[in-house]
Amino acid sequence: MEILIKPMVLKDIDRIMIIENKCFDIPWSRISFETELVDNQRAIYITATINDEIVGYGGMWEIIDEAHMTNIAVHPDYRRMHIGSAILEKLHHIASDHSINNITLEVRVSNVIAQKLYQKHGYEIAGKRKRYYADNHEDALIMWKEITVES
């Protein structure tokens, strides 16, 4: 099984919306993804594809020499196949190529699986955002990673 990582384009959004709706209680809208791809010059989004089918995606905003991970998701049928790791690694390489020194993200305190993935890739917990998520007011952990050439 080969995972192909490539830049997200507008025609990918139909499949992205399927994954988004399966993965999140409050999914992003189609308009949100369109706006990110068309209007946000700081946005970088990628897809993970197996056999020409998009199975995951991730994105970040480039802010001077730092990046903020906006989202990462893998279709439930394709989890535990290292796709999340492949997406993270590609985002890290892109960040390094863009001279980004650090990357940050928020993750639900209850999402231990995602936290372990991020920690495996060098992210450390740096704080907590109280009542961050609108759906249930769950706290978010703030995680940071220093980007290096070998990330």
Coordinates of C-alpha atoms in Angstrom, one line a residue:
M1 CA 0.0 0.0 0.0
E2 CA 1.5 3.3 -1.1
I3 CA 0.4 6.5 0.5
L4 CA 0.6 9.4 -1.9
I5 CA 0.7 12.9 -0.3
K6 CA -0.1 15.9 -2.6
P7 CA -1.5 19.4 -2.3
M8 CA -5.2 19.7 -1.8
V9 CA -7.1 21.3 -4.7
L10 CA -10.8 22.4 -5.0
K11 CA -11.9 19.2 -6.7
D12 CA -10.8 17.2 -3.6
I13 CA -13.4 18.9 -1.4
D14 CA -16.2 16.4 -2.0
R15 CA -14.1 13.6 -0.6
I16 CA -12.7 15.9 2.1
M17 CA -16.3 16.6 3.3
I18 CA -17.1 12.9 3.6
I19 CA -14.0 12.5 5.8
E20 CA -14.7 15.7 7.8
N21 CA -18.3 14.6 8.6
K22 CA -17.2 11.2 9.7
C23 CA -14.4 12.5 11.9
F24 CA -15.8 15.6 13.6
D25 CA -18.9 16.4 15.6
I26 CA -18.7 20.0 14.3
P27 CA -17.2 19.6 10.9
W28 CA -15.9 22.4 8.8
S29 CA -18.2 23.6 6.0
R30 CA -17.4 23.2 2.3
I31 CA -17.1 27.1 2.2
S32 CA -14.5 26.9 4.9
F33 CA -12.3 24.6 2.8
E34 CA -12.9 26.6 -0.3
T35 CA -12.0 29.8 1.4
E36 CA -8.8 28.2 2.8
L37 CA -7.7 27.0 -0.6
V38 CA -8.7 30.1 -2.6
D39 CA -8.4 33.1 -0.3
N40 CA -6.0 32.3 2.5
Q41 CA -2.5 32.8 1.3
R42 CA -1.1 31.5 4.6
A43 CA -2.9 28.2 4.3
I44 CA -1.2 24.9 3.3
Y45 CA -3.4 21.8 2.8
I46 CA -2.5 18.4 1.7
T47 CA -4.2 15.1 1.0
A48 CA -3.2 11.5 1.6
T49 CA -4.3 9.1 -1.2
I50 CA -4.3 5.4 -1.5
N51 CA -5.2 3.9 -4.9
D52 CA -6.5 7.3 -6.2
E53 CA -8.9 7.7 -3.2
I54 CA -8.4 10.5 -0.7
V55 CA -8.2 8.8 2.7
G56 CA -7.0 11.7 4.8
Y57 CA -5.9 15.3 4.9
G58 CA -4.1 17.9 7.0
G59 CA -3.6 21.6 7.0
M60 CA -1.7 24.5 8.6
W61 CA -1.4 28.2 8.5
E62 CA 2.0 29.7 8.0
I63 CA 2.5 32.7 10.3
I64 CA 5.9 34.3 9.8
D65 CA 8.3 31.6 11.2
E66 CA 5.7 29.5 13.0
A67 CA 2.8 27.4 11.8
H68 CA -0.6 26.6 13.3
M69 CA -2.0 23.1 12.5
T70 CA -5.7 23.7 11.6
N71 CA -6.8 20.1 11.1
I72 CA -5.8 16.6 10.4
A73 CA -8.1 13.7 9.7
V74 CA -8.1 10.2 8.4
H75 CA -11.1 8.3 7.2
P76 CA -12.2 5.8 9.9
D77 CA -11.9 2.9 7.4
Y78 CA -8.2 3.7 6.9
R79 CA -7.0 4.4 10.5
R80 CA -4.1 2.5 12.0
M81 CA -2.3 2.4 8.7
H82 CA 0.2 5.2 9.5
I83 CA -1.6 7.7 7.3
G84 CA -1.8 10.3 10.1
S85 CA 2.0 10.0 10.5
A86 CA 2.5 10.4 6.8
I87 CA 0.4 13.6 6.8
L88 CA 2.3 15.0 9.8
E89 CA 5.7 14.2 8.4
K90 CA 4.8 15.9 5.1
L91 CA 3.6 19.0 6.9
H92 CA 6.8 19.1 9.0
H93 CA 8.9 18.9 5.8
I94 CA 6.9 21.7 4.2
A95 CA 7.3 23.7 7.4
S96 CA 11.1 23.2 7.3
D97 CA 11.2 24.1 3.6
H98 CA 9.4 27.4 4.5
S99 CA 11.8 28.2 7.3
I100 CA 9.2 27.6 10.0
N101 CA 10.8 27.0 13.4
N102 CA 7.8 25.9 15.4
I103 CA 4.4 24.4 14.9
T104 CA 1.4 24.4 17.3
L105 CA -2.0 22.8 17.5
E106 CA -4.9 22.3 19.8
V107 CA -6.3 18.8 20.6
R108 CA -9.2 17.7 22.7
V109 CA -8.2 16.5 26.2
S110 CA -10.3 13.4 25.5
N111 CA -8.5 12.6 22.2
V112 CA -5.8 10.5 23.7
I113 CA -5.1 8.7 20.4
A114 CA -4.3 12.0 18.6
Q115 CA -2.2 13.2 21.6
K116 CA -0.1 10.0 21.4
L117 CA 0.4 10.5 17.6
Y118 CA 1.5 14.1 18.1
Q119 CA 3.8 13.1 21.0
K120 CA 5.3 10.3 18.9
H121 CA 6.2 13.1 16.4
G122 CA 7.9 15.3 19.0
Y123 CA 5.0 17.5 20.1
E124 CA 4.9 18.5 23.8
I125 CA 2.0 19.8 25.8
A126 CA 2.5 23.5 26.5
G127 CA -0.8 24.5 28.1
K128 CA -4.6 24.2 28.0
R129 CA -7.4 26.3 26.5
K130 CA -10.4 26.1 28.8
R131 CA -13.7 25.3 27.3
Y132 CA -12.2 25.6 23.8
Y133 CA -14.6 23.4 21.8
A134 CA -18.0 24.9 21.0
D135 CA -19.9 21.6 20.9
N136 CA -19.4 20.5 24.5
H137 CA -17.0 23.2 25.9
E138 CA -14.3 20.6 26.3
D139 CA -10.8 21.9 27.1
A140 CA -8.0 21.7 24.5
L141 CA -4.4 20.9 25.1
I142 CA -2.0 23.2 23.3
M143 CA 0.9 21.3 21.8
W144 CA 4.1 22.6 20.3
K145 CA 6.9 21.1 18.2
E146 CA 10.2 22.6 17.2
I147 CA 10.8 22.0 13.5
T148 CA 14.2 20.7 12.5
V149 CA 15.5 19.6 9.1
E150 CA 15.1 15.9 10.0
S151 CA 11.5 16.4 11.2

